[in-house]
């Protein structure tokens, strides 16, 4: 059980890792991705996979690898008005290398800004278009003089190489797997998604030190293509996936939010909805929709896996989204700790959930002689006697068709209380 | 797509036909029925069926044919206090011929009036009873002097003949049929049901000029016995009916109202509910109930066809119902046009609805290289980007089990947007 | 049909029997149980079963028989501060015999009281613990002087004997059974459960004088062990149970309350919910929960019988529960009569419920020529014409899959109206 104090302590751990991950210049491919995986590996050992440029990945192809040495725009006085060294958001992702001088009017065609947030640098990519560009604040853009000349330098390579992902497999008693996935392609954006990377890394460290019933797989991969590459290499083993969650945007102070899988009623949907309802009144459970994060790939019709998504404020719904305002001030140790504790609790529910059959199904068994009922009877259990109620519910529902989670939901009791009651009844020989 | 201007224009067409149909003296059988079908035939060619008197129609028998040359009541001074020539509502439907003089006290037993609407003539019939009667305003009834004498003349024939119905078959690519039915037995009542006859006639004219995937059958028949006669002669072909709607009471200014089929969840129920929700917040969708219009026959347990009913204010729920107050002032070109556009839209949804299977079901396909996604990515589609959302929804749901209408409902998007997205994806080779 | 006047009259009968039953010193076993069954037998002849001490009853064993000649506590002056002769609640149920003198401090360990209700004597039992105790008002308890001496006498026997239950079998045309069960182990508590015993006794008297389609079995047995003993002796015949209700706590002035069976949607659940909704807006229908009365045994997973529970304010939810305040003032002839009428109505629905098939399923049959429809038509049936609506609903739903109760629910009509319509249609040869 994670106490409030523990949640804060591990929230600090997550925040500390997030701070280290923040400046790394990530993209769909390249050294920034590998550096990110190296930082994660310090907490939980990873196995890396390199997918060579040109490899077919379902409807896609692994792209060329992109690495940036530097990039800037300077005005006629030599002043750098945008410099990759200041913020890796300045460079349009997958910009082609260039070294040129052009007029302001022409330069403007290659600039991206956010008129509604004039002090923020947007985050933009053009993975599949042969172009280049810079992202700047709208104030900077406004200062461009159409007739003036500007120097543009993008010292980058776009060459055959590979797309990289890492995974940690924490073996359990069973081959059944719980998949926890996050994306590592976003550069200096704190909530989206340094928060998810850091959370899963700390989670991996924690899980490594506890016994597990099922195998837990942590997947750190660049968005869309990473999960697809993993899926293409593991098609024969997808049956093993008992439940999965994509974890991202988990550091801001918005309420917890779970997005159901495409099927909508799988075990992870049931467990996550239960956990969120128990943890907070503000928590939300959304039906599936086919945009957002990597759950889209796991939930495409050809796979239709039991994989949902856990966030706090999700993609596109916080004003700092995809801009330089999504920085380390947006995320807090407390929110990160609460998110981590939520994932732990979800895993705990999945680990402890079982379907029992009563060994005394004909009438109520005599609980008193097993020490499970008070000696002097006073009638129905009072509302505060949740454990007594849970004992009766578990016995009544133990017909081999209802899981403990089903029982908790029908009884409107916390899973932990129902599971503890089941443990006591199992100890007493009343369940099998 | 029907624009507001078109709706008004065709609403005018419907109203004009309604005005021509209004005075025709219709009943369950007779020359008024044939004259009505002749007026419809001017817009859409009809095939007529004559069902001879005495023909067994399930639990019923085709009745004798009723025709009226004239009918009136005169007081001792010779003043006609009720005359069929003024309003065909004055005569109780299927009154037997009579020519007599009787006292006011006796006459009163044969008069029908509406105390709660003292200026309206009620509409009454007695198809199966050997009787006669007149319908008068309650004011007229109050003036009858019990001891005075009155002359009564009903110059009518009730003889072997036939029951007449007409149908127009607009052939489509497939033998599957969409059935549109209305009843033609009510005399001078505008909303109930000159409105329905006129609407289906104009609809027929419109449908004749467009390509159709399914065959569309328009049935104009006297209520209850007409549909039953048609059903009895088409029992072997009822499997062809993909969807059907009984259209009546569609000219008043009440909100649109759809009544589900007996089964309640057939394709026409799903499509009509979707169309009505999209068109208006005031529109209502009612569960089936076994009274109202001819949907009762199509939805009897032996047939249980996928046939619902479209009205504005339905039978019995407007105060002018079944009285002379249901006149041409109660219906408007605008309401008739809106109702017609609704039927067109319903037909459009049924025609365009399909169930696709994705040809790239493993993950999301690469939309960018097919020109279906912007080159520079900025994240999740914004709420105004309904078409982008529809592309993703259609791809995600295209597992061979979900129709476009199912997808539109899950996505909470208009069917037209979802269908347009499906067309684009089909063009791009992504669906089959 | 039970009129309001009848309800009151039989409510008086129930109250009179309750008054006679109230003082009898009942427990899990013993002569008080037998005296209770003798009083019931005066209204409806019972067959008694004696289950010898030591008999295995599933997970339980039939206990020793407990009989009390007298019991009291006296202070040093000889004043009796608690006397079984005043109230049989004073003695902890199944107290072992004792005759001793002890100090107040020690005596207090054997006293039970209700601090929140200082003037009430609680009801407590210790069937399975080798102990003794007295139940007193909290005021009495407060007067105990720790250093004073007290005489305690429990003149009781706890010896091999038997557990007793009684049943009345009212034979119907069919072997299918409706089971009505109540518990007879509570001593002087009026609502819980002298009310239930008295109600079932009067019901039995009433049912004996009417023809029955199904066999009705009334079971009067000590709680928990009684039903389990009955179940253990009737395991081969449980398939016969079509529906069942545990009746208890039916005399207070709270609203009617029905608790669903474990399965939740059996015929008794459907019928009881319908009857309660028809009788009162205040009536409540609760989902099953595994505590309360003997429905727990019938609804244990090994049996899972279609048995619900009917109460007014149920176990634990009235402040007088399990205390001397649950006396004859808490129950009224009017509430008892209303509860009895409810059970009669429930039985009536179960008896009359049938699933018909229409003999004229193709379209509506011609009701007019069978005298079931007015000769002069005026349109849709008005809201007050419930019988007309019921005729149409029954015909429309008579496809061999929908019971009259299903039809009543879909039609939102009282079962009695729907059943009367079905009778008329059956008479007319339209149903089979």
JSON list of C-alpha atoms in Angstrom, two decimals, chain B residues 72-262:
[
{"chain": "B", "resi": 72, "resn": "UNK", "atom": "CA", "xyz": [-78.57, 16.51, -46.61]},
{"chain": "B", "resi": 73, "resn": "UNK", "atom": "CA", "xyz": [-80.90, 17.26, -43.73]},
{"chain": "B", "resi": 74, "resn": "UNK", "atom": "CA", "xyz": [-83.56, 19.93, -44.19]},
{"chain": "B", "resi": 75, "resn": "UNK", "atom": "CA", "xyz": [-85.93, 21.47, -41.68]},
{"chain": "B", "resi": 76, "resn": "UNK", "atom": "CA", "xyz": [-89.65, 22.03, -42.24]},
{"chain": "B", "resi": 77, "resn": "UNK", "atom": "CA", "xyz": [-88.91, 25.27, -44.06]},
{"chain": "B", "resi": 78, "resn": "UNK", "atom": "CA", "xyz": [-86.70, 23.37, -46.51]},
{"chain": "B", "resi": 79, "resn": "UNK", "atom": "CA", "xyz": [-83.50, 24.99, -45.19]},
{"chain": "B", "resi": 80, "resn": "UNK", "atom": "CA", "xyz": [-80.59, 22.51, -45.38]},
{"chain": "B", "resi": 81, "resn": "UNK", "atom": "CA", "xyz": [-78.99, 22.40, -41.97]},
{"chain": "B", "resi": 82, "resn": "UNK", "atom": "CA", "xyz": [-76.26, 19.95, -43.08]},
{"chain": "B", "resi": 83, "resn": "UNK", "atom": "CA", "xyz": [-75.25, 19.28, -46.67]},
{"chain": "B", "resi": 84, "resn": "UNK", "atom": "CA", "xyz": [-72.59, 16.88, -48.04]},
{"chain": "B", "resi": 85, "resn": "UNK", "atom": "CA", "xyz": [-72.09, 19.43, -50.81]},
{"chain": "B", "resi": 86, "resn": "UNK", "atom": "CA", "xyz": [-70.73, 21.90, -48.26]},
{"chain": "B", "resi": 87, "resn": "UNK", "atom": "CA", "xyz": [-68.43, 19.45, -46.49]},
{"chain": "B", "resi": 88, "resn": "UNK", "atom": "CA", "xyz": [-67.99, 15.74, -47.05]},
{"chain": "B", "resi": 89, "resn": "UNK", "atom": "CA", "xyz": [-67.40, 15.42, -43.30]},
{"chain": "B", "resi": 90, "resn": "UNK", "atom": "CA", "xyz": [-71.15, 15.97, -42.73]},
{"chain": "B", "resi": 91, "resn": "UNK", "atom": "CA", "xyz": [-71.95, 12.40, -43.71]},
{"chain": "B", "resi": 92, "resn": "UNK", "atom": "CA", "xyz": [-71.04, 9.50, -41.39]},
{"chain": "B", "resi": 93, "resn": "UNK", "atom": "CA", "xyz": [-68.69, 7.37, -43.46]},
{"chain": "B", "resi": 94, "resn": "UNK", "atom": "CA", "xyz": [-70.37, 4.31, -45.01]},
{"chain": "B", "resi": 95, "resn": "UNK", "atom": "CA", "xyz": [-73.87, 5.61, -44.13]},
{"chain": "B", "resi": 96, "resn": "UNK", "atom": "CA", "xyz": [-76.55, 3.51, -45.75]},
{"chain": "B", "resi": 97, "resn": "UNK", "atom": "CA", "xyz": [-78.81, 5.21, -48.33]},
{"chain": "B", "resi": 98, "resn": "UNK", "atom": "CA", "xyz": [-82.02, 6.61, -46.90]},
{"chain": "B", "resi": 99, "resn": "UNK", "atom": "CA", "xyz": [-84.76, 9.04, -47.83]},
{"chain": "B", "resi": 100, "resn": "UNK", "atom": "CA", "xyz": [-87.14, 9.77, -44.95]},
{"chain": "B", "resi": 101, "resn": "UNK", "atom": "CA", "xyz": [-88.90, 12.32, -42.81]},
{"chain": "B", "resi": 102, "resn": "UNK", "atom": "CA", "xyz": [-88.57, 12.02, -39.04]},
{"chain": "B", "resi": 103, "resn": "UNK", "atom": "CA", "xyz": [-88.95, 14.02, -35.86]},
{"chain": "B", "resi": 104, "resn": "UNK", "atom": "CA", "xyz": [-86.05, 15.97, -34.32]},
{"chain": "B", "resi": 105, "resn": "UNK", "atom": "CA", "xyz": [-85.95, 13.67, -31.29]},
{"chain": "B", "resi": 106, "resn": "UNK", "atom": "CA", "xyz": [-85.32, 10.68, -33.55]},
{"chain": "B", "resi": 107, "resn": "UNK", "atom": "CA", "xyz": [-82.90, 12.59, -35.78]},
{"chain": "B", "resi": 108, "resn": "UNK", "atom": "CA", "xyz": [-80.72, 13.44, -32.76]},
{"chain": "B", "resi": 109, "resn": "UNK", "atom": "CA", "xyz": [-79.89, 9.75, -32.36]},
{"chain": "B", "resi": 110, "resn": "UNK", "atom": "CA", "xyz": [-78.17, 9.92, -35.75]},
{"chain": "B", "resi": 111, "resn": "UNK", "atom": "CA", "xyz": [-76.16, 13.11, -35.18]},
{"chain": "B", "resi": 112, "resn": "UNK", "atom": "CA", "xyz": [-72.54, 13.30, -34.06]},
{"chain": "B", "resi": 113, "resn": "UNK", "atom": "CA", "xyz": [-71.01, 16.52, -32.74]},
{"chain": "B", "resi": 114, "resn": "UNK", "atom": "CA", "xyz": [-68.12, 17.72, -30.55]},
{"chain": "B", "resi": 115, "resn": "UNK", "atom": "CA", "xyz": [-69.38, 19.53, -27.42]},
{"chain": "B", "resi": 116, "resn": "UNK", "atom": "CA", "xyz": [-65.83, 20.56, -26.56]},
{"chain": "B", "resi": 117, "resn": "UNK", "atom": "CA", "xyz": [-65.38, 22.14, -30.04]},
{"chain": "B", "resi": 118, "resn": "UNK", "atom": "CA", "xyz": [-68.85, 23.51, -30.79]},
{"chain": "B", "resi": 119, "resn": "UNK", "atom": "CA", "xyz": [-67.93, 25.04, -34.16]},
{"chain": "B", "resi": 120, "resn": "UNK", "atom": "CA", "xyz": [-66.26, 21.98, -35.65]},
{"chain": "B", "resi": 121, "resn": "UNK", "atom": "CA", "xyz": [-67.80, 19.14, -37.61]},
{"chain": "B", "resi": 122, "resn": "UNK", "atom": "CA", "xyz": [-66.41, 15.81, -36.40]},
{"chain": "B", "resi": 123, "resn": "UNK", "atom": "CA", "xyz": [-65.12, 13.07, -38.72]},
{"chain": "B", "resi": 124, "resn": "UNK", "atom": "CA", "xyz": [-66.80, 9.74, -38.04]},
{"chain": "B", "resi": 125, "resn": "UNK", "atom": "CA", "xyz": [-67.16, 6.44, -39.86]},
{"chain": "B", "resi": 126, "resn": "UNK", "atom": "CA", "xyz": [-69.18, 3.26, -39.40]},
{"chain": "B", "resi": 127, "resn": "UNK", "atom": "CA", "xyz": [-67.63, 0.93, -41.95]},
{"chain": "B", "resi": 128, "resn": "UNK", "atom": "CA", "xyz": [-69.00, -2.25, -40.45]},
{"chain": "B", "resi": 129, "resn": "UNK", "atom": "CA", "xyz": [-72.38, -1.25, -38.96]},
{"chain": "B", "resi": 130, "resn": "UNK", "atom": "CA", "xyz": [-75.63, -1.11, -40.97]},
{"chain": "B", "resi": 131, "resn": "UNK", "atom": "CA", "xyz": [-76.53, 2.43, -39.93]},
{"chain": "B", "resi": 132, "resn": "UNK", "atom": "CA", "xyz": [-76.52, 6.01, -41.13]},
{"chain": "B", "resi": 133, "resn": "UNK", "atom": "CA", "xyz": [-75.67, 9.34, -39.55]},
{"chain": "B", "resi": 134, "resn": "UNK", "atom": "CA", "xyz": [-74.64, 12.94, -39.96]},
{"chain": "B", "resi": 135, "resn": "UNK", "atom": "CA", "xyz": [-71.82, 14.88, -38.35]},
{"chain": "B", "resi": 136, "resn": "UNK", "atom": "CA", "xyz": [-72.65, 18.48, -37.44]},
{"chain": "B", "resi": 137, "resn": "UNK", "atom": "CA", "xyz": [-71.35, 21.28, -35.30]},
{"chain": "B", "resi": 138, "resn": "UNK", "atom": "CA", "xyz": [-72.57, 21.22, -31.75]},
{"chain": "B", "resi": 139, "resn": "UNK", "atom": "CA", "xyz": [-74.29, 24.57, -32.37]},
{"chain": "B", "resi": 140, "resn": "UNK", "atom": "CA", "xyz": [-76.31, 23.00, -35.19]},
{"chain": "B", "resi": 141, "resn": "UNK", "atom": "CA", "xyz": [-77.21, 20.05, -33.06]},
{"chain": "B", "resi": 142, "resn": "UNK", "atom": "CA", "xyz": [-78.43, 22.40, -30.30]},
{"chain": "B", "resi": 143, "resn": "UNK", "atom": "CA", "xyz": [-80.90, 23.98, -32.71]},
{"chain": "B", "resi": 144, "resn": "UNK", "atom": "CA", "xyz": [-82.68, 20.71, -33.50]},
{"chain": "B", "resi": 145, "resn": "UNK", "atom": "CA", "xyz": [-86.31, 20.94, -32.26]},
{"chain": "B", "resi": 146, "resn": "UNK", "atom": "CA", "xyz": [-87.39, 17.55, -30.90]},
{"chain": "B", "resi": 147, "resn": "UNK", "atom": "CA", "xyz": [-90.98, 17.89, -31.99]},
{"chain": "B", "resi": 148, "resn": "UNK", "atom": "CA", "xyz": [-90.27, 19.39, -35.41]},
{"chain": "B", "resi": 149, "resn": "UNK", "atom": "CA", "xyz": [-90.00, 17.25, -38.52]},
{"chain": "B", "resi": 150, "resn": "UNK", "atom": "CA", "xyz": [-86.92, 16.96, -40.73]},
{"chain": "B", "resi": 151, "resn": "UNK", "atom": "CA", "xyz": [-86.23, 15.54, -44.15]},
{"chain": "B", "resi": 152, "resn": "UNK", "atom": "CA", "xyz": [-83.18, 13.33, -44.47]},
{"chain": "B", "resi": 153, "resn": "UNK", "atom": "CA", "xyz": [-81.69, 12.29, -47.79]},
{"chain": "B", "resi": 154, "resn": "UNK", "atom": "CA", "xyz": [-78.64, 10.10, -48.33]},
{"chain": "B", "resi": 155, "resn": "UNK", "atom": "CA", "xyz": [-78.29, 9.47, -52.02]},
{"chain": "B", "resi": 156, "resn": "UNK", "atom": "CA", "xyz": [-75.54, 6.87, -51.85]},
{"chain": "B", "resi": 157, "resn": "UNK", "atom": "CA", "xyz": [-74.76, 3.39, -53.12]},
{"chain": "B", "resi": 158, "resn": "UNK", "atom": "CA", "xyz": [-73.24, 0.57, -51.08]},
{"chain": "B", "resi": 159, "resn": "UNK", "atom": "CA", "xyz": [-72.70, -2.19, -53.58]},
{"chain": "B", "resi": 160, "resn": "UNK", "atom": "CA", "xyz": [-70.25, -4.82, -54.70]},
{"chain": "B", "resi": 161, "resn": "UNK", "atom": "CA", "xyz": [-67.25, -3.16, -56.25]},
{"chain": "B", "resi": 162, "resn": "UNK", "atom": "CA", "xyz": [-63.70, -3.02, -55.03]},
{"chain": "B", "resi": 163, "resn": "UNK", "atom": "CA", "xyz": [-61.16, -1.52, -52.68]},
{"chain": "B", "resi": 164, "resn": "UNK", "atom": "CA", "xyz": [-58.49, 0.42, -54.56]},
{"chain": "B", "resi": 165, "resn": "UNK", "atom": "CA", "xyz": [-54.84, 1.10, -53.84]},
{"chain": "B", "resi": 166, "resn": "UNK", "atom": "CA", "xyz": [-51.93, 2.42, -55.87]},
{"chain": "B", "resi": 167, "resn": "UNK", "atom": "CA", "xyz": [-48.21, 1.94, -55.76]},
{"chain": "B", "resi": 168, "resn": "UNK", "atom": "CA", "xyz": [-45.17, 3.35, -57.47]},
{"chain": "B", "resi": 169, "resn": "UNK", "atom": "CA", "xyz": [-42.07, 1.21, -57.73]},
{"chain": "B", "resi": 170, "resn": "UNK", "atom": "CA", "xyz": [-38.87, 3.21, -58.29]},
{"chain": "B", "resi": 171, "resn": "UNK", "atom": "CA", "xyz": [-36.33, 0.60, -59.21]},
{"chain": "B", "resi": 172, "resn": "UNK", "atom": "CA", "xyz": [-32.86, 0.64, -57.73]},
{"chain": "B", "resi": 173, "resn": "UNK", "atom": "CA", "xyz": [-29.76, -1.48, -58.33]},
{"chain": "B", "resi": 174, "resn": "UNK", "atom": "CA", "xyz": [-30.91, -3.99, -55.75]},
{"chain": "B", "resi": 175, "resn": "UNK", "atom": "CA", "xyz": [-34.12, -5.89, -55.14]},
{"chain": "B", "resi": 176, "resn": "UNK", "atom": "CA", "xyz": [-34.00, -4.78, -51.52]},
{"chain": "B", "resi": 177, "resn": "UNK", "atom": "CA", "xyz": [-36.82, -2.37, -50.90]},
{"chain": "B", "resi": 178, "resn": "UNK", "atom": "CA", "xyz": [-37.52, 0.74, -48.92]},
{"chain": "B", "resi": 179, "resn": "UNK", "atom": "CA", "xyz": [-41.27, 1.05, -48.37]},
{"chain": "B", "resi": 180, "resn": "UNK", "atom": "CA", "xyz": [-42.99, 4.41, -47.94]},
{"chain": "B", "resi": 181, "resn": "UNK", "atom": "CA", "xyz": [-46.67, 4.16, -47.16]},
{"chain": "B", "resi": 182, "resn": "UNK", "atom": "CA", "xyz": [-49.53, 6.53, -46.49]},
{"chain": "B", "resi": 183, "resn": "UNK", "atom": "CA", "xyz": [-53.29, 6.24, -46.17]},
{"chain": "B", "resi": 184, "resn": "UNK", "atom": "CA", "xyz": [-55.81, 7.76, -48.55]},
{"chain": "B", "resi": 185, "resn": "UNK", "atom": "CA", "xyz": [-59.16, 7.03, -46.90]},
{"chain": "B", "resi": 186, "resn": "UNK", "atom": "CA", "xyz": [-59.68, 10.28, -44.99]},
{"chain": "B", "resi": 187, "resn": "UNK", "atom": "CA", "xyz": [-61.87, 12.87, -46.71]},
{"chain": "B", "resi": 188, "resn": "UNK", "atom": "CA", "xyz": [-61.37, 16.63, -46.26]},
{"chain": "B", "resi": 189, "resn": "UNK", "atom": "CA", "xyz": [-58.80, 16.57, -43.45]},
{"chain": "B", "resi": 190, "resn": "UNK", "atom": "CA", "xyz": [-55.64, 18.47, -44.28]},
{"chain": "B", "resi": 191, "resn": "UNK", "atom": "CA", "xyz": [-53.00, 17.30, -41.85]},
{"chain": "B", "resi": 192, "resn": "UNK", "atom": "CA", "xyz": [-54.56, 13.87, -41.40]},
{"chain": "B", "resi": 193, "resn": "UNK", "atom": "CA", "xyz": [-53.88, 12.98, -44.12]},
{"chain": "B", "resi": 194, "resn": "UNK", "atom": "CA", "xyz": [-53.83, 15.08, -47.27]},
{"chain": "B", "resi": 195, "resn": "UNK", "atom": "CA", "xyz": [-50.37, 16.14, -46.03]},
{"chain": "B", "resi": 196, "resn": "UNK", "atom": "CA", "xyz": [-48.99, 12.61, -46.17]},
{"chain": "B", "resi": 197, "resn": "UNK", "atom": "CA", "xyz": [-50.43, 11.83, -49.59]},
{"chain": "B", "resi": 198, "resn": "UNK", "atom": "CA", "xyz": [-49.07, 15.05, -51.09]},
{"chain": "B", "resi": 199, "resn": "UNK", "atom": "CA", "xyz": [-45.65, 14.60, -49.50]},
{"chain": "B", "resi": 200, "resn": "UNK", "atom": "CA", "xyz": [-45.17, 11.07, -50.83]},
{"chain": "B", "resi": 201, "resn": "UNK", "atom": "CA", "xyz": [-46.34, 12.13, -54.30]},
{"chain": "B", "resi": 202, "resn": "UNK", "atom": "CA", "xyz": [-43.73, 14.92, -54.50]},
{"chain": "B", "resi": 203, "resn": "UNK", "atom": "CA", "xyz": [-41.13, 12.59, -52.99]},
{"chain": "B", "resi": 204, "resn": "UNK", "atom": "CA", "xyz": [-41.92, 10.07, -55.73]},
{"chain": "B", "resi": 205, "resn": "UNK", "atom": "CA", "xyz": [-41.42, 12.71, -58.40]},
{"chain": "B", "resi": 206, "resn": "UNK", "atom": "CA", "xyz": [-38.05, 13.65, -56.84]},
{"chain": "B", "resi": 207, "resn": "UNK", "atom": "CA", "xyz": [-36.84, 10.05, -56.43]},
{"chain": "B", "resi": 208, "resn": "UNK", "atom": "CA", "xyz": [-37.67, 9.21, -60.03]},
{"chain": "B", "resi": 209, "resn": "UNK", "atom": "CA", "xyz": [-34.92, 11.59, -61.17]},
{"chain": "B", "resi": 210, "resn": "UNK", "atom": "CA", "xyz": [-32.08, 10.19, -59.04]},
{"chain": "B", "resi": 211, "resn": "UNK", "atom": "CA", "xyz": [-30.14, 6.94, -59.14]},
{"chain": "B", "resi": 212, "resn": "UNK", "atom": "CA", "xyz": [-31.14, 4.55, -56.36]},
{"chain": "B", "resi": 213, "resn": "UNK", "atom": "CA", "xyz": [-29.22, 1.74, -54.76]},
{"chain": "B", "resi": 214, "resn": "UNK", "atom": "CA", "xyz": [-32.33, 0.06, -53.38]},
{"chain": "B", "resi": 215, "resn": "UNK", "atom": "CA", "xyz": [-35.79, -0.13, -54.92]},
{"chain": "B", "resi": 216, "resn": "UNK", "atom": "CA", "xyz": [-38.19, 2.35, -53.33]},
{"chain": "B", "resi": 217, "resn": "UNK", "atom": "CA", "xyz": [-41.88, 1.50, -53.19]},
{"chain": "B", "resi": 218, "resn": "UNK", "atom": "CA", "xyz": [-44.54, 4.14, -52.49]},
{"chain": "B", "resi": 219, "resn": "UNK", "atom": "CA", "xyz": [-47.86, 2.73, -51.32]},
{"chain": "B", "resi": 220, "resn": "UNK", "atom": "CA", "xyz": [-51.03, 4.88, -51.32]},
{"chain": "B", "resi": 221, "resn": "UNK", "atom": "CA", "xyz": [-53.86, 2.87, -49.81]},
{"chain": "B", "resi": 222, "resn": "UNK", "atom": "CA", "xyz": [-56.93, 3.18, -47.61]},
{"chain": "B", "resi": 223, "resn": "UNK", "atom": "CA", "xyz": [-56.00, 2.76, -43.93]},
{"chain": "B", "resi": 224, "resn": "UNK", "atom": "CA", "xyz": [-55.83, -0.67, -42.27]},
{"chain": "B", "resi": 225, "resn": "UNK", "atom": "CA", "xyz": [-57.43, -2.67, -45.11]},
{"chain": "B", "resi": 226, "resn": "UNK", "atom": "CA", "xyz": [-55.17, -1.18, -47.78]},
{"chain": "B", "resi": 227, "resn": "UNK", "atom": "CA", "xyz": [-51.88, -2.26, -46.22]},
{"chain": "B", "resi": 228, "resn": "UNK", "atom": "CA", "xyz": [-53.43, -5.59, -45.24]},
{"chain": "B", "resi": 229, "resn": "UNK", "atom": "CA", "xyz": [-54.56, -6.20, -48.82]},
{"chain": "B", "resi": 230, "resn": "UNK", "atom": "CA", "xyz": [-51.09, -5.27, -50.07]},
{"chain": "B", "resi": 231, "resn": "UNK", "atom": "CA", "xyz": [-49.45, -7.52, -47.46]},
{"chain": "B", "resi": 232, "resn": "UNK", "atom": "CA", "xyz": [-51.73, -10.42, -48.38]},
{"chain": "B", "resi": 233, "resn": "UNK", "atom": "CA", "xyz": [-50.74, -10.12, -52.05]},
{"chain": "B", "resi": 234, "resn": "UNK", "atom": "CA", "xyz": [-47.02, -9.74, -51.36]},
{"chain": "B", "resi": 235, "resn": "UNK", "atom": "CA", "xyz": [-46.38, -12.28, -48.60]},
{"chain": "B", "resi": 236, "resn": "UNK", "atom": "CA", "xyz": [-43.64, -14.00, -50.53]},
{"chain": "B", "resi": 237, "resn": "UNK", "atom": "CA", "xyz": [-41.66, -10.80, -51.01]},
{"chain": "B", "resi": 238, "resn": "UNK", "atom": "CA", "xyz": [-41.70, -9.25, -47.57]},
{"chain": "B", "resi": 239, "resn": "UNK", "atom": "CA", "xyz": [-38.13, -10.39, -46.94]},
{"chain": "B", "resi": 240, "resn": "UNK", "atom": "CA", "xyz": [-37.07, -7.75, -49.42]},
{"chain": "B", "resi": 241, "resn": "UNK", "atom": "CA", "xyz": [-38.16, -4.91, -47.15]},
{"chain": "B", "resi": 242, "resn": "UNK", "atom": "CA", "xyz": [-35.00, -3.37, -45.76]},
{"chain": "B", "resi": 243, "resn": "UNK", "atom": "CA", "xyz": [-36.76, -0.45, -44.12]},
{"chain": "B", "resi": 244, "resn": "UNK", "atom": "CA", "xyz": [-40.08, 1.31, -44.21]},
{"chain": "B", "resi": 245, "resn": "UNK", "atom": "CA", "xyz": [-41.91, 4.37, -42.94]},
{"chain": "B", "resi": 246, "resn": "UNK", "atom": "CA", "xyz": [-45.55, 5.26, -42.70]},
{"chain": "B", "resi": 247, "resn": "UNK", "atom": "CA", "xyz": [-45.81, 8.99, -43.45]},
{"chain": "B", "resi": 248, "resn": "UNK", "atom": "CA", "xyz": [-48.84, 10.93, -42.19]},
{"chain": "B", "resi": 249, "resn": "UNK", "atom": "CA", "xyz": [-49.82, 14.12, -40.34]},
{"chain": "B", "resi": 250, "resn": "UNK", "atom": "CA", "xyz": [-46.72, 15.89, -41.65]},
{"chain": "B", "resi": 251, "resn": "UNK", "atom": "CA", "xyz": [-48.01, 19.39, -42.36]},
{"chain": "B", "resi": 252, "resn": "UNK", "atom": "CA", "xyz": [-48.72, 21.10, -39.03]},
{"chain": "B", "resi": 253, "resn": "UNK", "atom": "CA", "xyz": [-46.17, 23.24, -37.24]},
{"chain": "B", "resi": 254, "resn": "UNK", "atom": "CA", "xyz": [-45.43, 20.75, -34.45]},
{"chain": "B", "resi": 255, "resn": "UNK", "atom": "CA", "xyz": [-41.97, 19.21, -34.13]},
{"chain": "B", "resi": 256, "resn": "UNK", "atom": "CA", "xyz": [-40.96, 16.15, -36.12]},
{"chain": "B", "resi": 257, "resn": "UNK", "atom": "CA", "xyz": [-41.78, 12.86, -34.43]},
{"chain": "B", "resi": 258, "resn": "UNK", "atom": "CA", "xyz": [-40.65, 9.35, -35.25]},
{"chain": "B", "resi": 259, "resn": "UNK", "atom": "CA", "xyz": [-42.32, 6.27, -33.81]},
{"chain": "B", "resi": 260, "resn": "UNK", "atom": "CA", "xyz": [-40.11, 3.21, -33.67]},
{"chain": "B", "resi": 261, "resn": "UNK", "atom": "CA", "xyz": [-41.03, -0.11, -35.23]},
{"chain": "B", "resi": 262, "resn": "UNK", "atom": "CA", "xyz": [-42.28, -2.92, -33.02]}
]
